[in-house]
PDB file of C-alpha atoms in Angstrom:
ATOM      1  CA  MET A1392       2.815 -37.359  11.515  1.00  0.00           C
ATOM      2  CA  ALA A1393      -0.290 -35.160  11.088  1.00  0.00           C
ATOM      3  CA  VAL A1394       1.473 -32.147  12.604  1.00  0.00           C
ATOM      4  CA  SER A1395       4.465 -32.661  10.308  1.00  0.00           C
ATOM      5  CA  LEU A1396       2.188 -32.885   7.260  1.00  0.00           C
ATOM      6  CA  TRP A1397       0.303 -29.736   8.282  1.00  0.00           C
ATOM      7  CA  LYS A1398       3.569 -27.800   8.665  1.00  0.00           C
ATOM      8  CA  LYS A1399       4.738 -28.943   5.214  1.00  0.00           C
ATOM      9  CA  ILE A1400       1.445 -27.923   3.567  1.00  0.00           C
ATOM     10  CA  PHE A1401       1.502 -24.618   5.439  1.00  0.00           C
ATOM     11  CA  GLN A1402       5.037 -23.783   4.329  1.00  0.00           C
ATOM     12  CA  THR A1403       4.423 -24.754   0.696  1.00  0.00           C
ATOM     13  CA  THR A1404       1.212 -22.717   0.508  1.00  0.00           C
ATOM     14  CA  LYS A1405       2.806 -19.747   2.258  1.00  0.00           C
ATOM     15  CA  GLU A1406       5.754 -19.703  -0.154  1.00  0.00           C
ATOM     16  CA  ARG A1407       3.463 -19.886  -3.179  1.00  0.00           C
ATOM     17  CA  ILE A1408       1.274 -17.022  -1.950  1.00  0.00           C
ATOM     18  CA  LEU A1409       4.348 -14.923  -1.197  1.00  0.00           C
ATOM     19  CA  GLN A1410       5.711 -15.564  -4.678  1.00  0.00           C
ATOM     20  CA  GLN A1411       2.392 -14.531  -6.245  1.00  0.00           C
ATOM     21  CA  ARG A1412       2.506 -11.184  -4.420  1.00  0.00           C
ATOM     22  CA  ARG A1413       5.967 -10.430  -5.793  1.00  0.00           C
ATOM     23  CA  VAL A1414       5.148 -11.146  -9.437  1.00  0.00           C
ATOM     24  CA  SER A1415       5.764  -8.000 -11.474  1.00  0.00           C
ATOM     25  CA  LEU A1416       3.084  -6.554 -13.698  1.00  0.00           C
ATOM     26  CA  TYR A1417       5.729  -5.844 -16.329  1.00  0.00           C
ATOM     27  CA  ASN A1418       8.866  -7.515 -17.616  1.00  0.00           C
ATOM     28  CA  ILE A1419      11.126  -7.389 -20.652  1.00  0.00           C
ATOM     29  CA  ALA A1420       8.293  -8.722 -22.828  1.00  0.00           C
ATOM     30  CA  HIS A1421       6.442  -5.448 -22.167  1.00  0.00           C
ATOM     31  CA  GLY A1422       9.496  -3.380 -23.074  1.00  0.00           C
ATOM     32  CA  TYR A1423      10.246  -2.817 -19.401  1.00  0.00           C
ATOM     33  CA  GLU A1424      13.923  -2.193 -18.669  1.00  0.00           C
ATOM     34  CA  GLU A1425      14.106  -2.130 -14.885  1.00  0.00           C
ATOM     35  CA  GLU A1426      17.867  -1.861 -14.503  1.00  0.00           C
ATOM     36  CA  LEU A1427      17.981   0.990 -17.003  1.00  0.00           C
ATOM     37  CA  ILE A1428      15.382   3.081 -15.183  1.00  0.00           C
ATOM     38  CA  LYS A1429      17.010   2.308 -11.826  1.00  0.00           C
ATOM     39  CA  LYS A1430      20.298   3.746 -13.071  1.00  0.00           C
ATOM     40  CA  LYS A1431      18.549   6.882 -14.282  1.00  0.00           C
ATOM     41  CA  LEU A1432      16.540   7.349 -11.099  1.00  0.00           C
ATOM     42  CA  GLN A1433      19.726   6.958  -9.043  1.00  0.00           C
ATOM     43  CA  GLN A1434      21.010  10.199 -10.595  1.00  0.00           C
ATOM     44  CA  PHE A1435      18.310  12.271  -8.875  1.00  0.00           C
ATOM     45  CA  ALA A1436      19.097  12.144  -5.178  1.00  0.00           C
ATOM     46  CA  GLY A1437      17.423  13.768  -2.218  1.00  0.00           C
ATOM     47  CA  GLY A1438      15.029  12.894   0.557  1.00  0.00           C
ATOM     48  CA  SER A1439      14.503   9.423   1.932  1.00  0.00           C
ATOM     49  CA  ILE A1440      11.921   6.773   2.687  1.00  0.00           C
ATOM     50  CA  ASN A1441      12.111   5.816   6.358  1.00  0.00           C
ATOM     51  CA  LEU A1442      10.648   2.634   7.818  1.00  0.00           C
ATOM     52  CA  SER A1443      10.221   1.745  11.462  1.00  0.00           C
ATOM     53  CA  LYS A1444       8.728  -1.571  12.586  1.00  0.00           C
ATOM     54  CA  GLU A1445       7.132  -1.557  16.018  1.00  0.00           C
ATOM     55  CA  ASP A1446       6.764  -4.463  18.420  1.00  0.00           C
ATOM     56  CA  ASN A1447       2.979  -4.396  18.037  1.00  0.00           C
ATOM     57  CA  GLY A1448       3.294  -5.336  14.368  1.00  0.00           C
ATOM     58  CA  ILE A1449       2.621  -1.827  13.038  1.00  0.00           C
ATOM     59  CA  GLY A1450       5.060  -0.365  10.518  1.00  0.00           C
ATOM     60  CA  ILE A1451       5.483   3.372   9.951  1.00  0.00           C
ATOM     61  CA  LEU A1452       6.619   4.325   6.438  1.00  0.00           C
ATOM     62  CA  THR A1453       7.563   8.009   6.233  1.00  0.00           C
ATOM     63  CA  LEU A1454       8.173  10.067   3.107  1.00  0.00           C
ATOM     64  CA  ASN A1455      10.966  12.397   4.170  1.00  0.00           C
ATOM     65  CA  ASN A1456      11.660  15.268   1.798  1.00  0.00           C
ATOM     66  CA  PRO A1457       9.948  18.205   3.534  1.00  0.00           C
ATOM     67  CA  GLN A1458      11.839  20.887   1.574  1.00  0.00           C
ATOM     68  CA  LEU A1459       9.881  19.756  -1.512  1.00  0.00           C
ATOM     69  CA  MET A1460       6.648  18.815   0.307  1.00  0.00           C
ATOM     70  CA  ASN A1461       7.867  15.211   0.293  1.00  0.00           C
ATOM     71  CA  ALA A1462       7.994  15.001  -3.496  1.00  0.00           C
ATOM     72  CA  PHE A1463       9.475  11.753  -4.814  1.00  0.00           C
ATOM     73  CA  THR A1464      13.034  12.096  -6.042  1.00  0.00           C
ATOM     74  CA  GLY A1465      14.567   9.319  -8.105  1.00  0.00           C
ATOM     75  CA  THR A1466      16.345   7.772  -5.135  1.00  0.00           C
ATOM     76  CA  MET A1467      13.138   7.907  -3.076  1.00  0.00           C
ATOM     77  CA  MET A1468      11.391   5.817  -5.746  1.00  0.00           C
ATOM     78  CA  LEU A1469      14.180   3.272  -5.465  1.00  0.00           C
ATOM     79  CA  GLU A1470      14.033   3.324  -1.668  1.00  0.00           C
ATOM     80  CA  LEU A1471      10.279   2.782  -1.732  1.00  0.00           C
ATOM     81  CA  GLN A1472      10.809  -0.421  -3.713  1.00  0.00           C
ATOM     82  CA  GLU A1473      13.421  -1.542  -1.159  1.00  0.00           C
ATOM     83  CA  LYS A1474      11.118  -0.815   1.797  1.00  0.00           C
ATOM     84  CA  VAL A1475       8.243  -2.686   0.176  1.00  0.00           C
ATOM     85  CA  ALA A1476      10.535  -5.699  -0.301  1.00  0.00           C
ATOM     86  CA  GLU A1477      11.520  -5.451   3.366  1.00  0.00           C
ATOM     87  CA  LEU A1478       7.866  -5.377   4.407  1.00  0.00           C
ATOM     88  CA  GLU A1479       7.138  -8.422   2.251  1.00  0.00           C
ATOM     89  CA  ASN A1480       9.617 -10.327   4.423  1.00  0.00           C
ATOM     90  CA  TRP A1481       8.350  -8.973   7.773  1.00  0.00           C
ATOM     91  CA  LYS A1482       6.727 -12.085   9.190  1.00  0.00           C
ATOM     92  CA  ASP A1483       5.403 -10.384  12.338  1.00  0.00           C
ATOM     93  CA  GLY A1484       3.848  -7.416  10.552  1.00  0.00           C
ATOM     94  CA  LYS A1485       0.118  -6.751  10.755  1.00  0.00           C
ATOM     95  CA  GLY A1486      -0.401  -3.121   9.772  1.00  0.00           C
ATOM     96  CA  LEU A1487       1.235  -0.198   8.003  1.00  0.00           C
ATOM     97  CA  ILE A1488       0.818   3.573   8.287  1.00  0.00           C
ATOM     98  CA  ILE A1489       2.167   5.705   5.438  1.00  0.00           C
ATOM     99  CA  CYS A1490       2.723   9.361   6.256  1.00  0.00           C
ATOM    100  CA  GLY A1491       4.837  12.352   5.299  1.00  0.00           C
ATOM    101  CA  ALA A1492       7.342  14.394   7.282  1.00  0.00           C
ATOM    102  CA  GLY A1493       6.772  18.054   8.035  1.00  0.00           C
ATOM    103  CA  ASN A1494       3.006  17.872   8.468  1.00  0.00           C
ATOM    104  CA  THR A1495       2.267  17.192   4.797  1.00  0.00           C
ATOM    105  CA  PHE A1496       1.845  14.009   2.779  1.00  0.00           C
ATOM    106  CA  CYS A1497       3.349  14.152  -0.723  1.00  0.00           C
ATOM    107  CA  SER A1498       3.339  16.598  -3.633  1.00  0.00           C
ATOM    108  CA  GLY A1499       4.029  13.963  -6.297  1.00  0.00           C
ATOM    109  CA  SER A1500       7.259  13.705  -8.284  1.00  0.00           C
ATOM    110  CA  ASP A1501      10.269  15.991  -8.050  1.00  0.00           C
ATOM    111  CA  LEU A1502      10.046  18.082 -11.211  1.00  0.00           C
ATOM    112  CA  ASN A1503      13.812  18.013 -11.714  1.00  0.00           C
ATOM    113  CA  ALA A1504      13.670  14.252 -12.157  1.00  0.00           C
ATOM    114  CA  VAL A1505      10.535  14.454 -14.288  1.00  0.00           C
ATOM    115  CA  LYS A1506      12.112  16.919 -16.711  1.00  0.00           C
ATOM    116  CA  ALA A1507      15.285  14.837 -17.008  1.00  0.00           C
ATOM    117  CA  ILE A1508      13.406  11.664 -17.984  1.00  0.00           C
ATOM    118  CA  SER A1509      10.773  13.329 -20.145  1.00  0.00           C
ATOM    119  CA  ASN A1510      11.402  11.165 -23.214  1.00  0.00           C
ATOM    120  CA  CYS A1511       8.825   8.484 -23.942  1.00  0.00           C
ATOM    121  CA  GLN A1512      10.990   5.434 -23.191  1.00  0.00           C
ATOM    122  CA  ASP A1513      12.152   6.705 -19.801  1.00  0.00           C
ATOM    123  CA  GLY A1514       8.661   7.850 -18.913  1.00  0.00           C
ATOM    124  CA  MET A1515       7.168   4.469 -19.688  1.00  0.00           C
ATOM    125  CA  ASN A1516       9.869   2.679 -17.709  1.00  0.00           C
ATOM    126  CA  MET A1517       9.274   4.960 -14.716  1.00  0.00           C
ATOM    127  CA  CYS A1518       5.540   4.351 -15.043  1.00  0.00           C
ATOM    128  CA  MET A1519       6.000   0.575 -15.040  1.00  0.00           C
ATOM    129  CA  PHE A1520       8.533   0.747 -12.192  1.00  0.00           C
ATOM    130  CA  MET A1521       6.147   2.657  -9.930  1.00  0.00           C
ATOM    131  CA  GLN A1522       3.133   0.575 -10.916  1.00  0.00           C
ATOM    132  CA  ASN A1523       5.058  -2.557  -9.974  1.00  0.00           C
ATOM    133  CA  THR A1524       6.121  -1.064  -6.636  1.00  0.00           C
ATOM    134  CA  LEU A1525       2.696   0.283  -5.658  1.00  0.00           C
ATOM    135  CA  THR A1526       0.983  -2.956  -6.687  1.00  0.00           C
ATOM    136  CA  ARG A1527       3.334  -4.876  -4.408  1.00  0.00           C
ATOM    137  CA  LEU A1528       2.576  -2.343  -1.675  1.00  0.00           C
ATOM    138  CA  MET A1529      -1.165  -2.835  -2.168  1.00  0.00           C
ATOM    139  CA  ARG A1530      -0.754  -6.625  -2.004  1.00  0.00           C
ATOM    140  CA  LEU A1531       1.235  -6.663   1.223  1.00  0.00           C
ATOM    141  CA  PRO A1532      -0.365  -8.937   3.844  1.00  0.00           C
ATOM    142  CA  LEU A1533      -0.605  -5.845   6.070  1.00  0.00           C
ATOM    143  CA  ILE A1534      -3.650  -3.666   6.648  1.00  0.00           C
ATOM    144  CA  SER A1535      -2.437  -0.307   5.375  1.00  0.00           C
ATOM    145  CA  VAL A1536      -3.619   3.240   5.947  1.00  0.00           C
ATOM    146  CA  ALA A1537      -2.464   6.535   4.450  1.00  0.00           C
ATOM    147  CA  LEU A1538      -2.310   9.311   7.035  1.00  0.00           C
ATOM    148  CA  ILE A1539      -2.965  12.421   4.965  1.00  0.00           C
ATOM    149  CA  GLN A1540      -1.805  15.678   6.469  1.00  0.00           C
ATOM    150  CA  GLY A1541      -1.496  18.754   4.286  1.00  0.00           C
ATOM    151  CA  LYS A1542      -1.474  17.973   0.585  1.00  0.00           C
ATOM    152  CA  ALA A1543      -1.545  14.672  -1.287  1.00  0.00           C
ATOM    153  CA  ILE A1544      -1.130  15.832  -4.880  1.00  0.00           C
ATOM    154  CA  GLY A1545      -0.470  14.052  -8.167  1.00  0.00           C
ATOM    155  CA  GLY A1546       1.686  11.020  -7.456  1.00  0.00           C
ATOM    156  CA  GLY A1547       1.013  11.584  -3.757  1.00  0.00           C
ATOM    157  CA  ALA A1548      -2.716  11.196  -4.404  1.00  0.00           C
ATOM    158  CA  GLU A1549      -1.960   8.023  -6.346  1.00  0.00           C
ATOM    159  CA  LEU A1550       0.037   6.642  -3.430  1.00  0.00           C
ATOM    160  CA  THR A1551      -2.950   7.032  -1.102  1.00  0.00           C
ATOM    161  CA  THR A1552      -4.996   4.745  -3.357  1.00  0.00           C
ATOM    162  CA  ALA A1553      -2.458   1.932  -2.918  1.00  0.00           C
ATOM    163  CA  CYS A1554      -3.443   1.776   0.770  1.00  0.00           C
ATOM    164  CA  ASP A1555      -6.444  -0.098   2.128  1.00  0.00           C
ATOM    165  CA  PHE A1556      -7.708   2.970   3.989  1.00  0.00           C
ATOM    166  CA  ARG A1557      -7.155   6.720   4.170  1.00  0.00           C
ATOM    167  CA  LEU A1558      -7.371   9.012   7.190  1.00  0.00           C
ATOM    168  CA  MET A1559      -7.306  12.793   6.778  1.00  0.00           C
ATOM    169  CA  THR A1560      -6.614  15.667   9.131  1.00  0.00           C
ATOM    170  CA  PRO A1561      -8.423  19.038   9.139  1.00  0.00           C
ATOM    171  CA  GLY A1562      -7.240  21.254   6.285  1.00  0.00           C
ATOM    172  CA  SER A1563      -5.736  18.399   4.280  1.00  0.00           C
ATOM    173  CA  GLU A1564      -6.587  17.623   0.668  1.00  0.00           C
ATOM    174  CA  ILE A1565      -6.245  14.963  -2.009  1.00  0.00           C
ATOM    175  CA  ARG A1566      -5.967  16.203  -5.561  1.00  0.00           C
ATOM    176  CA  PHE A1567      -5.250  14.435  -8.839  1.00  0.00           C
ATOM    177  CA  VAL A1568      -3.662  17.334 -10.737  1.00  0.00           C
ATOM    178  CA  HIS A1569      -2.375  15.262 -13.646  1.00  0.00           C
ATOM    179  CA  LYS A1570      -4.627  17.011 -16.171  1.00  0.00           C
ATOM    180  CA  HIS A1571      -2.881  20.307 -15.498  1.00  0.00           C
ATOM    181  CA  MET A1572       0.434  18.617 -16.356  1.00  0.00           C
ATOM    182  CA  GLY A1573      -0.956  17.307 -19.635  1.00  0.00           C
ATOM    183  CA  LEU A1574      -1.035  13.775 -18.201  1.00  0.00           C
ATOM    184  CA  VAL A1575      -3.158  11.045 -16.702  1.00  0.00           C
ATOM    185  CA  PRO A1576      -2.131   9.074 -13.608  1.00  0.00           C
ATOM    186  CA  GLY A1577       0.713   6.706 -14.427  1.00  0.00           C
ATOM    187  CA  TRP A1578       1.344   4.924 -11.133  1.00  0.00           C
ATOM    188  CA  GLY A1579      -1.934   2.986 -11.158  1.00  0.00           C
ATOM    189  CA  GLY A1580      -3.885   5.693  -9.353  1.00  0.00           C
ATOM    190  CA  ALA A1581      -6.746   5.917 -11.866  1.00  0.00           C
ATOM    191  CA  ALA A1582      -7.488   2.181 -11.873  1.00  0.00           C
ATOM    192  CA  ARG A1583      -7.384   2.016  -8.086  1.00  0.00           C
ATOM    193  CA  LEU A1584      -9.469   5.185  -7.689  1.00  0.00           C
ATOM    194  CA  VAL A1585     -12.267   3.698  -9.815  1.00  0.00           C
ATOM    195  CA  ARG A1586     -12.372   0.691  -7.498  1.00  0.00           C
ATOM    196  CA  ILE A1587     -12.535   2.920  -4.427  1.00  0.00           C
ATOM    197  CA  VAL A1588     -15.099   5.578  -5.413  1.00  0.00           C
ATOM    198  CA  GLY A1589     -16.649   4.249  -8.640  1.00  0.00           C
ATOM    199  CA  SER A1590     -16.171   5.318 -12.239  1.00  0.00           C
ATOM    200  CA  GLY A1591     -18.389   8.411 -12.148  1.00  0.00           C
ATOM    201  CA  ALA A1592     -16.732   9.976  -9.124  1.00  0.00           C
ATOM    202  CA  ALA A1593     -13.279   9.002 -10.409  1.00  0.00           C
ATOM    203  CA  LEU A1594     -14.007  10.688 -13.735  1.00  0.00           C
ATOM    204  CA  ARG A1595     -15.067  13.894 -11.971  1.00  0.00           C
ATOM    205  CA  LEU A1596     -11.991  13.942  -9.745  1.00  0.00           C
ATOM    206  CA  LEU A1597      -9.570  13.296 -12.613  1.00  0.00           C
ATOM    207  CA  SER A1598     -11.131  15.439 -15.341  1.00  0.00           C
ATOM    208  CA  GLY A1599     -11.802  18.325 -12.982  1.00  0.00           C
ATOM    209  CA  ALA A1600      -8.550  18.025 -11.023  1.00  0.00           C
ATOM    210  CA  LEU A1601     -10.820  18.690  -8.054  1.00  0.00           C
ATOM    211  CA  LYS A1602      -9.607  19.390  -4.541  1.00  0.00           C
ATOM    212  CA  VAL A1603     -10.964  16.754  -2.203  1.00  0.00           C
ATOM    213  CA  ASP A1604     -11.153  18.041   1.352  1.00  0.00           C
ATOM    214  CA  PRO A1605     -11.862  15.723   4.324  1.00  0.00           C
ATOM    215  CA  GLU A1606     -15.631  16.284   4.185  1.00  0.00           C
ATOM    216  CA  ARG A1607     -15.869  15.473   0.499  1.00  0.00           C
ATOM    217  CA  ALA A1608     -13.548  12.494   0.874  1.00  0.00           C
ATOM    218  CA  LEU A1609     -15.860  11.045   3.521  1.00  0.00           C
ATOM    219  CA  ARG A1610     -18.895  11.476   1.257  1.00  0.00           C
ATOM    220  CA  LEU A1611     -17.109   9.763  -1.629  1.00  0.00           C
ATOM    221  CA  GLY A1612     -15.811   6.907   0.499  1.00  0.00           C
ATOM    222  CA  LEU A1613     -12.253   7.982  -0.266  1.00  0.00           C
ATOM    223  CA  SER A1614     -11.531   8.560   3.430  1.00  0.00           C
ATOM    224  CA  GLU A1615     -12.567   6.568   6.469  1.00  0.00           C
ATOM    225  CA  GLU A1616     -12.383   9.295   9.078  1.00  0.00           C
ATOM    226  CA  THR A1617     -11.232  12.845   9.775  1.00  0.00           C
ATOM    227  CA  LEU A1618      -8.869  12.873  12.730  1.00  0.00           C
ATOM    228  CA  LEU A1619      -9.305  15.596  15.314  1.00  0.00           C
ATOM    229  CA  PRO A1620      -5.701  16.723  15.855  1.00  0.00           C
ATOM    230  CA  SER A1621      -3.713  18.223  13.019  1.00  0.00           C
ATOM    231  CA  GLU A1622      -0.285  18.184  14.725  1.00  0.00           C
ATOM    232  CA  GLU A1623       2.017  15.625  13.145  1.00  0.00           C
ATOM    233  CA  SER A1624       2.838  13.567  16.235  1.00  0.00           C
ATOM    234  CA  ARG A1625      -0.691  13.556  17.646  1.00  0.00           C
ATOM    235  CA  SER A1626      -2.163  12.599  14.279  1.00  0.00           C
ATOM    236  CA  LEU A1627       0.192   9.647  14.086  1.00  0.00           C
ATOM    237  CA  GLU A1628      -0.943   8.489  17.510  1.00  0.00           C
ATOM    238  CA  GLU A1629      -4.567   8.809  16.396  1.00  0.00           C
ATOM    239  CA  ALA A1630      -3.796   6.795  13.267  1.00  0.00           C
ATOM    240  CA  ARG A1631      -2.148   4.081  15.371  1.00  0.00           C
ATOM    241  CA  ALA A1632      -5.201   3.889  17.609  1.00  0.00           C
ATOM    242  CA  TRP A1633      -7.541   3.738  14.609  1.00  0.00           C
ATOM    243  CA  LEU A1634      -5.544   0.991  12.906  1.00  0.00           C
ATOM    244  CA  SER A1635      -5.165  -1.064  16.091  1.00  0.00           C
ATOM    245  CA  GLN A1636      -8.859  -1.988  16.062  1.00  0.00           C
ATOM    246  CA  TYR A1637      -8.200  -3.928  12.847  1.00  0.00           C
ATOM    247  CA  THR A1638      -4.798  -5.392  13.740  1.00  0.00           C
ATOM    248  CA  GLU A1639      -5.675  -6.784  17.155  1.00  0.00           C
ATOM    249  CA  GLY A1640      -4.952 -10.496  17.287  1.00  0.00           C
ATOM    250  CA  PRO A1641      -2.328 -12.940  15.982  1.00  0.00           C
ATOM    251  CA  ALA A1642      -0.309 -11.796  12.984  1.00  0.00           C
ATOM    252  CA  SER A1643      -1.043 -15.047  11.135  1.00  0.00           C
ATOM    253  CA  VAL A1644      -4.783 -14.360  11.230  1.00  0.00           C
ATOM    254  CA  ILE A1645      -4.614 -10.652  10.364  1.00  0.00           C
ATOM    255  CA  ARG A1646      -2.307 -11.380   7.422  1.00  0.00           C
ATOM    256  CA  ALA A1647      -4.604 -14.190   6.241  1.00  0.00           C
ATOM    257  CA  VAL A1648      -7.600 -11.840   6.332  1.00  0.00           C
ATOM    258  CA  LYS A1649      -5.764  -9.314   4.158  1.00  0.00           C
ATOM    259  CA  GLN A1650      -4.708 -12.039   1.725  1.00  0.00           C
ATOM    260  CA  VAL A1651      -8.237 -13.347   1.110  1.00  0.00           C
ATOM    261  CA  VAL A1652      -9.590  -9.812   0.660  1.00  0.00           C
ATOM    262  CA  THR A1653      -6.825  -9.041  -1.842  1.00  0.00           C
ATOM    263  CA  ALA A1654      -7.679 -12.199  -3.758  1.00  0.00           C
ATOM    264  CA  GLY A1655     -11.380 -11.342  -3.773  1.00  0.00           C
ATOM    265  CA  ARG A1656     -10.638  -7.858  -5.062  1.00  0.00           C
ATOM    266  CA  GLU A1657      -8.203  -8.793  -7.818  1.00  0.00           C
ATOM    267  CA  LEU A1658      -9.002 -12.302  -9.051  1.00  0.00           C
ATOM    268  CA  PRO A1659     -11.869 -13.905 -10.967  1.00  0.00           C
ATOM    269  CA  LEU A1660     -14.265 -15.638  -8.581  1.00  0.00           C
ATOM    270  CA  GLU A1661     -13.001 -19.187  -9.098  1.00  0.00           C
ATOM    271  CA  ASP A1662      -9.364 -18.160  -8.628  1.00  0.00           C
ATOM    272  CA  ALA A1663     -10.299 -16.100  -5.559  1.00  0.00           C
ATOM    273  CA  LEU A1664     -12.107 -19.091  -4.069  1.00  0.00           C
ATOM    274  CA  ARG A1665      -9.078 -21.318  -4.634  1.00  0.00           C
ATOM    275  CA  THR A1666      -6.783 -18.737  -3.041  1.00  0.00           C
ATOM    276  CA  GLU A1667      -9.156 -18.436  -0.092  1.00  0.00           C
ATOM    277  CA  LYS A1668      -9.020 -22.211   0.266  1.00  0.00           C
ATOM    278  CA  ASP A1669      -5.214 -22.138   0.240  1.00  0.00           C
ATOM    279  CA  VAL A1670      -5.013 -19.348   2.813  1.00  0.00           C
ATOM    280  CA  PHE A1671      -7.624 -21.113   4.969  1.00  0.00           C
ATOM    281  CA  GLY A1672      -5.318 -24.111   4.968  1.00  0.00           C
ATOM    282  CA  THR A1673      -2.528 -22.030   6.507  1.00  0.00           C
ATOM    283  CA  VAL A1674      -4.597 -21.119   9.583  1.00  0.00           C
ATOM    284  CA  TRP A1675      -6.893 -24.131  10.072  1.00  0.00           C
ATOM    285  CA  GLY A1676      -5.437 -26.183  12.895  1.00  0.00           C
ATOM    286  CA  GLY A1677      -2.818 -23.517  13.484  1.00  0.00           C
ATOM    287  CA  PRO A1678      -1.852 -22.102  16.891  1.00  0.00           C
ATOM    288  CA  ALA A1679      -4.438 -19.291  16.885  1.00  0.00           C
ATOM    289  CA  ASN A1680      -7.207 -21.648  15.788  1.00  0.00           C
ATOM    290  CA  LEU A1681      -6.351 -24.284  18.395  1.00  0.00           C
ATOM    291  CA  GLN A1682      -6.084 -21.698  21.182  1.00  0.00           C
ATOM    292  CA  ALA A1683      -9.469 -20.274  20.235  1.00  0.00           C
ATOM    293  CA  LEU A1684     -11.031 -23.737  20.386  1.00  0.00           C
ATOM    294  CA  VAL A1685      -9.625 -24.214  23.891  1.00  0.00           C
ATOM    295  CA  ARG A1686     -11.008 -20.832  24.983  1.00  0.00           C
ATOM    296  CA  ARG A1687     -14.361 -21.524  23.284  1.00  0.00           C
ATOM    297  CA  PRO A1688     -15.059 -17.783  22.842  1.00  0.00           C
ATOM    298  CA  LYS A1689     -18.640 -16.561  22.888  1.00  0.00           C
ATOM    299  CA  HIS A1690     -19.510 -14.134  20.114  1.00  0.00           C
ATOM    300  CA  LYS A1691     -21.625 -11.182  21.093  1.00  0.00           C
TER     301      LYS A1691
END
């Protein structure tokens, strides 16, 4: 009876938390016309977003448009939303590495698409579409890391801020070049950057369109570590090894850890405490908890 009740509570809580993660920032009440912008983005094809899910619970999301330094085309924006939805339903996932093909990260948006949707309505819809997608990415119950090789510019720099951590390789750079385009970040990058490095540093990086090399990123707290190899395949292996120290253990526990941290970051204290209570209820008395009690581990 008790086991049956626990399973029911667990499933109900899990479904509610999952639904909260998928809630869009914008809807029709905000003037957001999702189907309209999807149709327009579909017209600008090229590149792809590739996702592989490994048996160890690590996903590899690759921006694949090397001819344009992995710039986002319209169809790549749509594919990113699809891959995020797929990751939301990956029950065995624990971690995610986002990287770019061709030894570079991402140069932002494909200018052909940008020019074609340069009117205010389309621009606002694209802004809301990408903010929704990157917010869902940030809220995934996976510990995420951006592997930055080469350049992460404009929208590419914004994408790095939607990850929990950033790793850089020698010679790479992050640069918010929006000012030079007569813009500010529109994919949520400014708000997230402030939370990562603080308002003063964020203001300097945005207003100066400054190049952030690995050394400076470490000083600012924008990067966790500079990887030794710069070759694409070796860097990916290094990123896997780095991430594995945080994803070791049962998926249910790793995902719960990410969920309570997300709540603490985004919600008022009382709401964060209630969410933490709900997530705690999904692991208390669960398989990992019961196995740990049997083992009686000693903490050193």
